[in-house]
GROMACS .gro file of C-alpha atoms in nm:
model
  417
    1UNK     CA    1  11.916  12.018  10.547
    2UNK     CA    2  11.981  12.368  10.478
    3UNK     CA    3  12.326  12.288  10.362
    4UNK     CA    4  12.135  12.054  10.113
    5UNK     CA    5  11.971  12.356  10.017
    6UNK     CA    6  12.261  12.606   9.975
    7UNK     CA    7  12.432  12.373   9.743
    8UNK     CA    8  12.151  12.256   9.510
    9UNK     CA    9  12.030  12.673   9.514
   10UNK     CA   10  12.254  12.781   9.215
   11UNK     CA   11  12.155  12.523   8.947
   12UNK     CA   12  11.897  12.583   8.699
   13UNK     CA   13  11.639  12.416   8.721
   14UNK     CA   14  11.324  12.334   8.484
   15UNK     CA   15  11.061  12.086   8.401
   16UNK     CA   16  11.329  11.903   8.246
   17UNK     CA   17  11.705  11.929   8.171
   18UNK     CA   18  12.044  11.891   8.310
   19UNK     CA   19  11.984  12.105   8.560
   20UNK     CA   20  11.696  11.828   8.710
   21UNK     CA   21  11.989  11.570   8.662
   22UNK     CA   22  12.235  11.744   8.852
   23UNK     CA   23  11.983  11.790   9.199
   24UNK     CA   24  11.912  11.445   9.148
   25UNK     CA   25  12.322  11.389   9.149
   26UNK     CA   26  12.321  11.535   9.483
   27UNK     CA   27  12.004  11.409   9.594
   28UNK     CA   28  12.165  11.083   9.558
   29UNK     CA   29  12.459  11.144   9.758
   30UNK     CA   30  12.231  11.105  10.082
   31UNK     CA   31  11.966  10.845   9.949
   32UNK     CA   32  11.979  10.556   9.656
   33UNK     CA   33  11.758  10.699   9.382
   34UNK     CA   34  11.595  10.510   9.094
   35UNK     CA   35  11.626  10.744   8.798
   36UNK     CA   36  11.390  10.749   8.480
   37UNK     CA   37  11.384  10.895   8.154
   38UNK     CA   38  11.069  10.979   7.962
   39UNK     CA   39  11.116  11.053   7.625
   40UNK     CA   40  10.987  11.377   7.399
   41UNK     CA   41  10.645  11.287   7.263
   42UNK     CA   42  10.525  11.039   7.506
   43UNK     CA   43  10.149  11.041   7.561
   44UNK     CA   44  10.096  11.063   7.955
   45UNK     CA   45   9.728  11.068   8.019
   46UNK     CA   46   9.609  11.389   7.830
   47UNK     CA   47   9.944  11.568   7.799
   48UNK     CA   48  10.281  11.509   7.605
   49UNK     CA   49  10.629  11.492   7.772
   50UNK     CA   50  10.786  11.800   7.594
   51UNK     CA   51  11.102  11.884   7.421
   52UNK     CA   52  11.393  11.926   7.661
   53UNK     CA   53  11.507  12.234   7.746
   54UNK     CA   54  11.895  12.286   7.842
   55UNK     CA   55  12.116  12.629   7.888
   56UNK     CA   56  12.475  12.730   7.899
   57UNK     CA   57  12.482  13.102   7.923
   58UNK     CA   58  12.206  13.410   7.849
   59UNK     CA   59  12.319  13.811   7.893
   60UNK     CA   60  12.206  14.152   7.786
   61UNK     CA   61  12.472  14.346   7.726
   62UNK     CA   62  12.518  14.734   7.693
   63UNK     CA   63  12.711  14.870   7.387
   64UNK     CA   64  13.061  14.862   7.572
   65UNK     CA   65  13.018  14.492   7.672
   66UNK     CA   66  12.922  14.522   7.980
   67UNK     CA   67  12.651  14.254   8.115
   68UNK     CA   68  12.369  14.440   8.264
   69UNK     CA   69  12.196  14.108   8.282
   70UNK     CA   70  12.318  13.786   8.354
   71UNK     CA   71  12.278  13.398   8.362
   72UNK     CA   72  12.625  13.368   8.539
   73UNK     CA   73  12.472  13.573   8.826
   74UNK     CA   74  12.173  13.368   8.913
   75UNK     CA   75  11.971  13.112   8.699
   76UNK     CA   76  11.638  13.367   8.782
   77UNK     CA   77  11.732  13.614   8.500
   78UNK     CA   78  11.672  13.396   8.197
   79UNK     CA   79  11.302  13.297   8.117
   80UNK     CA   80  11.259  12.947   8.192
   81UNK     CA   81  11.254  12.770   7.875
   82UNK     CA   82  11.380  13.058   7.656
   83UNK     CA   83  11.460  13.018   7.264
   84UNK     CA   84  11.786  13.098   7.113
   85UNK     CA   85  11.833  13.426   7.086
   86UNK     CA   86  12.123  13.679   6.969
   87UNK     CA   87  12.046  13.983   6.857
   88UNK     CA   88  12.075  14.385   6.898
   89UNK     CA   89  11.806  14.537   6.975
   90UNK     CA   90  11.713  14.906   7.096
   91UNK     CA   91  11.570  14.945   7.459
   92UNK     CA   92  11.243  15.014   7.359
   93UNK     CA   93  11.191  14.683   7.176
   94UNK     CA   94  11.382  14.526   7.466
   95UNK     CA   95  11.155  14.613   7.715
   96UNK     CA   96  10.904  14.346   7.533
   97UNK     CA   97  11.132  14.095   7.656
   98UNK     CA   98  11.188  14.224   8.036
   99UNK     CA   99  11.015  14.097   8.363
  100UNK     CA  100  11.058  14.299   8.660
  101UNK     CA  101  10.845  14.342   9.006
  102UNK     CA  102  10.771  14.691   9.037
  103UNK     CA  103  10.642  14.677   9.413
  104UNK     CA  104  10.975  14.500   9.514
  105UNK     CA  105  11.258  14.713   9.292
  106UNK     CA  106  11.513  14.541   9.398
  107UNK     CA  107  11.407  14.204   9.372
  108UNK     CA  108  11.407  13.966   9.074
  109UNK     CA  109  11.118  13.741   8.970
  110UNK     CA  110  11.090  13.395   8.873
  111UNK     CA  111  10.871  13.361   8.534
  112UNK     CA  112  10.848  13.058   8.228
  113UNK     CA  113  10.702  13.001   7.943
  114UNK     CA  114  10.687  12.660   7.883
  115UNK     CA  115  10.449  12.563   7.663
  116UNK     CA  116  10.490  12.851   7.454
  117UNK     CA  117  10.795  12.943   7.230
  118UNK     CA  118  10.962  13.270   7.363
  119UNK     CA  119  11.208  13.418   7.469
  120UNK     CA  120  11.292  13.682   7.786
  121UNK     CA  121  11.490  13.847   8.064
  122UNK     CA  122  11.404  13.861   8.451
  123UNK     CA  123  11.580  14.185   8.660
  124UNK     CA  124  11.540  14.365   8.897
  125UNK     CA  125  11.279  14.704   8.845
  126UNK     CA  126  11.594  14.937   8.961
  127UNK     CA  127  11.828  14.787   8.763
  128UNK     CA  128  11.571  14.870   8.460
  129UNK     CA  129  11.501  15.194   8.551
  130UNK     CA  130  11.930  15.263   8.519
  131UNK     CA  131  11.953  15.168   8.136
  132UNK     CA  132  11.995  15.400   7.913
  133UNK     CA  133  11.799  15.424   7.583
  134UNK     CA  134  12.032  15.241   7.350
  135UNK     CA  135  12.146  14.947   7.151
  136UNK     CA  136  12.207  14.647   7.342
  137UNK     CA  137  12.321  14.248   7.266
  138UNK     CA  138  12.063  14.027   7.378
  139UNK     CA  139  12.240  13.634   7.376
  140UNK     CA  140  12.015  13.308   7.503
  141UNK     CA  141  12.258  13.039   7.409
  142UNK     CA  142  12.006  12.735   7.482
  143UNK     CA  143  11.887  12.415   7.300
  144UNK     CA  144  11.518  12.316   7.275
  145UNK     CA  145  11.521  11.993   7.122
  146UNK     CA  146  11.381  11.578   7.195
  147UNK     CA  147  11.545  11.434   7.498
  148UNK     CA  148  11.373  11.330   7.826
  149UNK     CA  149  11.192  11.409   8.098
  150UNK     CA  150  11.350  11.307   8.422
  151UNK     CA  151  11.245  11.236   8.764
  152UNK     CA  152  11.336  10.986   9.052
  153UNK     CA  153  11.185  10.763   9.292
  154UNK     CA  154  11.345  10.634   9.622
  155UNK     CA  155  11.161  10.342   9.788
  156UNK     CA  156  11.152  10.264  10.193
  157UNK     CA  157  11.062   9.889  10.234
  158UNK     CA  158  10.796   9.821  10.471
  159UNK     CA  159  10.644   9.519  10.660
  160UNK     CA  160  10.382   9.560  10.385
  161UNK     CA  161  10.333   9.637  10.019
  162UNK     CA  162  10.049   9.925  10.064
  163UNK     CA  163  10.207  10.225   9.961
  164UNK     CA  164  10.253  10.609  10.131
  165UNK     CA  165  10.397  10.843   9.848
  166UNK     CA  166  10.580  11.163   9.937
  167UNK     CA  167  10.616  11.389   9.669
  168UNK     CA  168  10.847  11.672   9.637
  169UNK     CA  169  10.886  11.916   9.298
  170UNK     CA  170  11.210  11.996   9.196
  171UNK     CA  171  11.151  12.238   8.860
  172UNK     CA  172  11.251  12.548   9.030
  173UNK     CA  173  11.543  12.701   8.966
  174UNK     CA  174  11.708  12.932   9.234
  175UNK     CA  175  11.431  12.922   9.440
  176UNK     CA  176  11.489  12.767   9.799
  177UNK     CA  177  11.173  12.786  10.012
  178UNK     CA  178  10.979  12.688   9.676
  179UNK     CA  179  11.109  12.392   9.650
  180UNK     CA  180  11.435  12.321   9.767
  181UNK     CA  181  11.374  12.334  10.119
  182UNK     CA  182  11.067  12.038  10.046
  183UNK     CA  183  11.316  11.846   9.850
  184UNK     CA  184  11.559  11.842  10.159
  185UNK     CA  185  11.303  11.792  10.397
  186UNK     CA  186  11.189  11.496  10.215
  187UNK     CA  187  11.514  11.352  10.178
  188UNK     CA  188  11.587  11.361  10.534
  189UNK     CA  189  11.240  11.227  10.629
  190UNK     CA  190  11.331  10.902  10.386
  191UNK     CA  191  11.691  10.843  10.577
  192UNK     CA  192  11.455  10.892  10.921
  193UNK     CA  193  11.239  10.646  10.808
  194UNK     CA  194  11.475  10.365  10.673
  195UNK     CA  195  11.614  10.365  11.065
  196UNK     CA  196  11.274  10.239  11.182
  197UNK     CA  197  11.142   9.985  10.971
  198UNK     CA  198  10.830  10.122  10.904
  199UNK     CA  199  10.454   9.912  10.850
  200UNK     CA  200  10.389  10.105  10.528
  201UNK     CA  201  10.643  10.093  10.245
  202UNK     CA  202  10.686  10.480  10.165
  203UNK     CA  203  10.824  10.603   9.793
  204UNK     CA  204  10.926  10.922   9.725
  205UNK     CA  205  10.878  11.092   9.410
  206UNK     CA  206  11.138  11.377   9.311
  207UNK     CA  207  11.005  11.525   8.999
  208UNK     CA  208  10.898  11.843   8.825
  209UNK     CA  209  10.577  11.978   8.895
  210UNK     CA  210  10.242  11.955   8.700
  211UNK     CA  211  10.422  11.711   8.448
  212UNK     CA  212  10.645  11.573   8.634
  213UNK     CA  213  10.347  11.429   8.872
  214UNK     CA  214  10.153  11.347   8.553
  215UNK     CA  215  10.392  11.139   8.379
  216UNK     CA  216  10.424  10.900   8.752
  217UNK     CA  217  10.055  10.896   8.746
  218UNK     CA  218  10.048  10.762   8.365
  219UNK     CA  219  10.345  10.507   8.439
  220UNK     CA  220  10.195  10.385   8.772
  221UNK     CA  221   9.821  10.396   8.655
  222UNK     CA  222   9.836  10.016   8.673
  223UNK     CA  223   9.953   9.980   9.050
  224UNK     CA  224   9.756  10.290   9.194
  225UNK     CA  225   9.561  10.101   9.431
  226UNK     CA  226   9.875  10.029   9.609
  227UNK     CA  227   9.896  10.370   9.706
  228UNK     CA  228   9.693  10.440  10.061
  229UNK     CA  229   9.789  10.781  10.181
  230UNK     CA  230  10.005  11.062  10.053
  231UNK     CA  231  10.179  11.383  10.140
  232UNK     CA  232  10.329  11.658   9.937
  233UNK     CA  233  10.618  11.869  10.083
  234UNK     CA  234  10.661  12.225   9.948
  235UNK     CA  235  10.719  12.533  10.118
  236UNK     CA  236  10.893  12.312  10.373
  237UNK     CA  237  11.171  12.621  10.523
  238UNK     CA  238  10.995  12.933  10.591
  239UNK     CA  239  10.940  13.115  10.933
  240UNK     CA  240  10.568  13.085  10.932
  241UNK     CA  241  10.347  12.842  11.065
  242UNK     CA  242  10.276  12.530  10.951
  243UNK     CA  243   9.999  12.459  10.708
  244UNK     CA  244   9.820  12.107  10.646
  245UNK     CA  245   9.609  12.104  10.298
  246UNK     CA  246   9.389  11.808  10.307
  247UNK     CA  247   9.318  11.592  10.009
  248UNK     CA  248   9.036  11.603   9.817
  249UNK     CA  249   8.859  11.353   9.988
  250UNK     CA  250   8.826  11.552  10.311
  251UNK     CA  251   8.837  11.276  10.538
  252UNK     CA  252   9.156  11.083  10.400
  253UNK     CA  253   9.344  10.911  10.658
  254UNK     CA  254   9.610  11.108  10.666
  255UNK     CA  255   9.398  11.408  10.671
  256UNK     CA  256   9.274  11.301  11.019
  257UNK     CA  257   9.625  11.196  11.122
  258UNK     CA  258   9.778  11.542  11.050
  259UNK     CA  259   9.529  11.763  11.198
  260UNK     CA  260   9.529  11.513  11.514
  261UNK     CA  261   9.935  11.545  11.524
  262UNK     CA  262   9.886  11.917  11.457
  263UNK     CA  263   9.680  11.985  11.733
  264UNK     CA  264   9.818  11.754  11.984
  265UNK     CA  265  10.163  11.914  11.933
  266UNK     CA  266  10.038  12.252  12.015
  267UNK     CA  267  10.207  12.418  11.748
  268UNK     CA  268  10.081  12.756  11.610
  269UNK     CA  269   9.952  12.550  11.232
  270UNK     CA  270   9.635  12.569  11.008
  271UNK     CA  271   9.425  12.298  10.827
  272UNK     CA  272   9.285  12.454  10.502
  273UNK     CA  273   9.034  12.211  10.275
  274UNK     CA  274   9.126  12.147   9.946
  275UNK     CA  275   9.135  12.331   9.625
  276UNK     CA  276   9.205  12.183   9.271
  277UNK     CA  277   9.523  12.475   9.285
  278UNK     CA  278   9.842  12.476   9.423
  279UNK     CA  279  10.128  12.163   9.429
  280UNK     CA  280  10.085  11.844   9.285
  281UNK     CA  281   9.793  11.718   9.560
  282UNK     CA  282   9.559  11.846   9.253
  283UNK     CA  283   9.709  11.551   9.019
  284UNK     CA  284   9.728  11.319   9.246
  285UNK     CA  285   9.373  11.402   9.404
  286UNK     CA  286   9.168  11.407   9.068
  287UNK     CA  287   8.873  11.267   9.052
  288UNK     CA  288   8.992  10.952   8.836
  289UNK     CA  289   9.280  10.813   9.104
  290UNK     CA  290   9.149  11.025   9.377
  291UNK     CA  291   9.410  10.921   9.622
  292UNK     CA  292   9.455  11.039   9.993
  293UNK     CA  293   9.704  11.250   9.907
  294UNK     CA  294   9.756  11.575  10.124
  295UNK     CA  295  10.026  11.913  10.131
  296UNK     CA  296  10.225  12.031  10.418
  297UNK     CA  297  10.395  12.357  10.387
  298UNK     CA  298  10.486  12.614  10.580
  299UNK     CA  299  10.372  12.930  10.491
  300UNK     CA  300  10.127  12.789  10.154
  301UNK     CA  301  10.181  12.847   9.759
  302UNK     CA  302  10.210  13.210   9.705
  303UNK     CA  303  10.117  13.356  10.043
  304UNK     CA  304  10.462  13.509  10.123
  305UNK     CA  305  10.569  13.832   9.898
  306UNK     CA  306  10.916  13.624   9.832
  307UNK     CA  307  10.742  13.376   9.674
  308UNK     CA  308  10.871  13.350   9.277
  309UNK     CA  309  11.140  13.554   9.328
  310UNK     CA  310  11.513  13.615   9.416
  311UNK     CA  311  11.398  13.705   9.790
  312UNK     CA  312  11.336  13.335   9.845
  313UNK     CA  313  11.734  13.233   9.848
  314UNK     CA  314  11.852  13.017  10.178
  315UNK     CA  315  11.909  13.312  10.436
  316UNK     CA  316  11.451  13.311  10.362
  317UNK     CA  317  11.461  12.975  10.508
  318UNK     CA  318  11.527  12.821  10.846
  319UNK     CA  319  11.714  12.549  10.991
  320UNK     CA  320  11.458  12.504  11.275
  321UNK     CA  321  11.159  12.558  11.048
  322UNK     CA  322  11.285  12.286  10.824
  323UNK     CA  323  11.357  12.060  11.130
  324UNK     CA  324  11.039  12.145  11.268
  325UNK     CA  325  10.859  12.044  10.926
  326UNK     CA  326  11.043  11.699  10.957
  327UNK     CA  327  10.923  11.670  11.296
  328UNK     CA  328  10.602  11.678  11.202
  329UNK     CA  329  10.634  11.405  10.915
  330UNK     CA  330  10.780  11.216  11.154
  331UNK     CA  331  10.600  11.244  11.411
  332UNK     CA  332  10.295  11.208  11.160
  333UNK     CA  333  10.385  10.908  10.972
  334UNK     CA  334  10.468  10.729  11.316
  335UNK     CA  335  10.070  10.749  11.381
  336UNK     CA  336  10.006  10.629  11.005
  337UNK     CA  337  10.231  10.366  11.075
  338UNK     CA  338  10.089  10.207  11.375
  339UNK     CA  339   9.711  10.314  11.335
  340UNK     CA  340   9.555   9.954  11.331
  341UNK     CA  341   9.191   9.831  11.410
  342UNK     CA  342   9.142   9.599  11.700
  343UNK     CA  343   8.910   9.309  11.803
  344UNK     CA  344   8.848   9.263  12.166
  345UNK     CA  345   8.939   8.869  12.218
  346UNK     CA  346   8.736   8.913  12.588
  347UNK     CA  347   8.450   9.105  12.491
  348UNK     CA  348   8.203   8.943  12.729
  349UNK     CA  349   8.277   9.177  13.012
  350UNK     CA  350   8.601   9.363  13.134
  351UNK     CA  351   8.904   9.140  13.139
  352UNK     CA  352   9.058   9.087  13.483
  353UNK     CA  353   9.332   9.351  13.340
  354UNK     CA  354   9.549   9.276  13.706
  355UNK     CA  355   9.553   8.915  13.701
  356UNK     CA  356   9.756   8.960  13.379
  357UNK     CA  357  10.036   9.195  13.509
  358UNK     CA  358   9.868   9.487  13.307
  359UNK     CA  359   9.873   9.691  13.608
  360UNK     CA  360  10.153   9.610  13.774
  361UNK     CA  361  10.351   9.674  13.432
  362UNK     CA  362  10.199  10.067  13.453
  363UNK     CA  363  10.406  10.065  13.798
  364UNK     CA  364  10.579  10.386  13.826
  365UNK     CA  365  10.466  10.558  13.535
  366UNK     CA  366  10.421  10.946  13.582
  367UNK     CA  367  10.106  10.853  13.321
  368UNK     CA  368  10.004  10.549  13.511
  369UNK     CA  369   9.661  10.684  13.505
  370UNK     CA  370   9.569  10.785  13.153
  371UNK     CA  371   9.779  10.474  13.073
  372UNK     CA  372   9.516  10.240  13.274
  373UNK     CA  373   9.250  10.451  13.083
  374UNK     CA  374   9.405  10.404  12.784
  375UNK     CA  375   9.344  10.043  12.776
  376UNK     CA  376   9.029  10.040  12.866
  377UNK     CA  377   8.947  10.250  12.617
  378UNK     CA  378   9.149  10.047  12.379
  379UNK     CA  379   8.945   9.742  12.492
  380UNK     CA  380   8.619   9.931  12.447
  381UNK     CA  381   8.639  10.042  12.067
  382UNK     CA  382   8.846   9.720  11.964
  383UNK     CA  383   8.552   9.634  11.789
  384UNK     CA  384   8.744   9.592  11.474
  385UNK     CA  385   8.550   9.922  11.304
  386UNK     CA  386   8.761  10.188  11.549
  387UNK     CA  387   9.103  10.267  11.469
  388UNK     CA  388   9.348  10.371  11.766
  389UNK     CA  389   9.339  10.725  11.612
  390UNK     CA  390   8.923  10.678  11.669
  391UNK     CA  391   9.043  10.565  12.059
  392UNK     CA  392   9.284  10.908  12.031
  393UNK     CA  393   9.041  11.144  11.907
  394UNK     CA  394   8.717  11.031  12.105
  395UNK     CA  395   8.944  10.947  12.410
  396UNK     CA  396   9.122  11.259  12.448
  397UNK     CA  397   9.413  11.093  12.499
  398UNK     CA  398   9.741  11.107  12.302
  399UNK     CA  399   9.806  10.858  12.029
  400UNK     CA  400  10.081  10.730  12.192
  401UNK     CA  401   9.948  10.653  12.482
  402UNK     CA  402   9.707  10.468  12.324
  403UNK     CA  403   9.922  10.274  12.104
  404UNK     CA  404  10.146  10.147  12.405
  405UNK     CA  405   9.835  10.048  12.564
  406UNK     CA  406   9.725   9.829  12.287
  407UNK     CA  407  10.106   9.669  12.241
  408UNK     CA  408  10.041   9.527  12.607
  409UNK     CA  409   9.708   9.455  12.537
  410UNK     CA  410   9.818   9.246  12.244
  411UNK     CA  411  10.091   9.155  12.411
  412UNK     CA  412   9.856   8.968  12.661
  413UNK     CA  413   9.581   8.805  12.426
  414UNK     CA  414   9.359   9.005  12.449
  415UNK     CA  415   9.325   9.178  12.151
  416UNK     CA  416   9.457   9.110  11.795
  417UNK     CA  417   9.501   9.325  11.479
   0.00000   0.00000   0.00000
């Protein structure tokens, strides 16, 4: 994974654009991706996909030549969707067009403007400070013009149609906590899951934020219902702990299945409600699809100082903390997957649970105890209104102790899906 992040770090990256084509390029080396091209003007729900932006090479250059800020260097210097520009201009106008983070000198921030035609310059505050007053050559040699916007889907079959999305941005430009190391994670989670044939089929959506989301939401408006339960990965590589936003709903499934897997892991984490700010959970959580769509992240959306700026490059993010992140999904959508409601085919009494091998099969397990409890718990709430995450939580056992007791129980007749 974090080789998947150190080679999709240098490309620029923006809401749309070559640079979105060529992470999908590599994106696509690990998993089959359906690509799709929206054109310039079309109407998706209340916005418009907008023109496409595309760059080859921006600099400010002193009056010997010499590039005292540069494109070639790192895609983080140009304003994201900057206007053709070339020009002189003297220092003091130039400063108009200059971004810098004072607090952090030497540090270079990330900053757009893409609804709104301009043009500018990210550097570093030190770098700044060291110009003289001056004449200097300001060059943005870009194209702003009707194309597309692109973004991808990759689909896991499943035993059924009923849908889990995972959605990933990937607008950023050399920016690898924010979102590279989500896009690997997720990625790696899809290959994980196409080894297991999973209940739910699960699509993941590689797009650019805000309108990336958007745009899926107008072209799949038709088919929402087939969506169940979502997750959004950003933030998926830093050293903090991990962080579980739930949906808007509150009580989602997979709001109760992350903050069981959370705590049962015992791993340092938080569970924060929801707030209409942040990733794309707020587009796929408004009120008029209102899916149970939730966020996992590490440390969240703008609560590290390297967020937005050069700081966040891969030596910011972690092997381990991206494994760990897929752990989690994994270990997360393994409870979504087999989280079924039971009916108790012997609910007139307690079914003679030896006579059927039930016990003997627990034989030798270190867990034969909260196995045998497991099941009669299972056979207690099977009901067909609990869920074996209901069994889990009120139970206080672990989910998959529960889950292998209701395979035998199934397994012997006694209860059915």
């Amino acid at each position: 994974m974090h080789a998947l992040v150190e080679r999709m770090y240098p490309l620029c990256r923006s809401i749309t654009g070559d640079g979105v084509r060529a992470t999908l390029d590599i994106v696509g080396e690990y998993i089959p991706l359906q690509v799709h091209e929206v054109p310039t003007g079309t109407q998706v729900l209340d916005w418009t996909v907008p023109q496409e932006w595309n760059i080859r090479d921006a600099y400010v250059a002193d009056s010997s030549g010499h590039r005292v800020v540069d494109f070639a260097a790192s895609s983080l210097h140009v304003l994201g969707y900057s206007v053709p520009v070339s020009t002189t201009l003297p220092l003091a106008e130039l400063r108009d067009h200059l971004h810098t983070l004072p607090d952090h000198p030497s540090w270079v921030p990330y900053r757009t403007s893409y609804y709104k035609q301009e043009w500018g310059f990210c550097l570093a505050q030190e770098t700044l400070d060291g110009l003289p007053d001056g004449d200097y050559e300001v060059c943005v040699d870009s194209t702003l013009a009707d194309g597309h916007l692109t973004y991808a889907e990759h689909v896991v079959p499943g035993q059924v149609a009923d849908e889990v999305i995972v959605s990933c941005h990937v607008c950023h430009p050399s920016l690898a906590n924010d979102n590279l190391a989500g896009v690997a994670v997720a990625t790696f989670l899809a290959r994980a899951l196409a080894e297991r044939a999973p209940y739910y089929t699960y699509r993941f959506v590689f797009a650019p934020g805000t309108i990336g989301a958007i745009t899926w939401l107008a072209r799949n408006a038709d088919r929402i219902d087939q969506v169940k339960h979502g997750l959004v990965l950003a933030c998926a590589g830093d050293r903090g702990q991990l962080t579980y936003k739930r949906s808007r709903r509150g009580d989602a499934e997979i709001d109760r299945v992350l903050t069981h897997v959370l705590a049962a892991s015992e791993r340092p984490h938080r569970v924060t409600e929801f707030t209409p700010y942040g990733y794309d959970e707020r587009q796929y959580c408004s009120p008029g699809f209102d899916l149970g769509v939730g966020s996992l992240s590490r440390t969240p959306y703008a609560g590290y100082p390297e967020y937005h700026t050069s700081a966040d490059n891969p030596d910011f993010v972690s092997p381990e903390a991206m494994e760990d992140t897929l752990a989690v999904c994994r270990e997360a959508f393994t409870v979504l997957d087999r989280n079924r409601r039971y009916v108790n085919l012997s609910p007139y009494g307690e079914p003679q649970l030896g006579r059927r091998g039930l016990y003997d099969a627990l034989g030798g397990r270190s867990d034969t105890k909260q196995a045998q409890m497991a099941m009669l718990w299972v056979l207690s709430l099977s009901d067909g209104e609990h869920s074996l995450l209901d069994v889990a939580e009120r139970s206080g056992l672990p989910f998959d102790t529960v889950a292998a007791a209701a395979d035998a129980l199934g397994a012997a007749e006694l209860i059915k899906a």
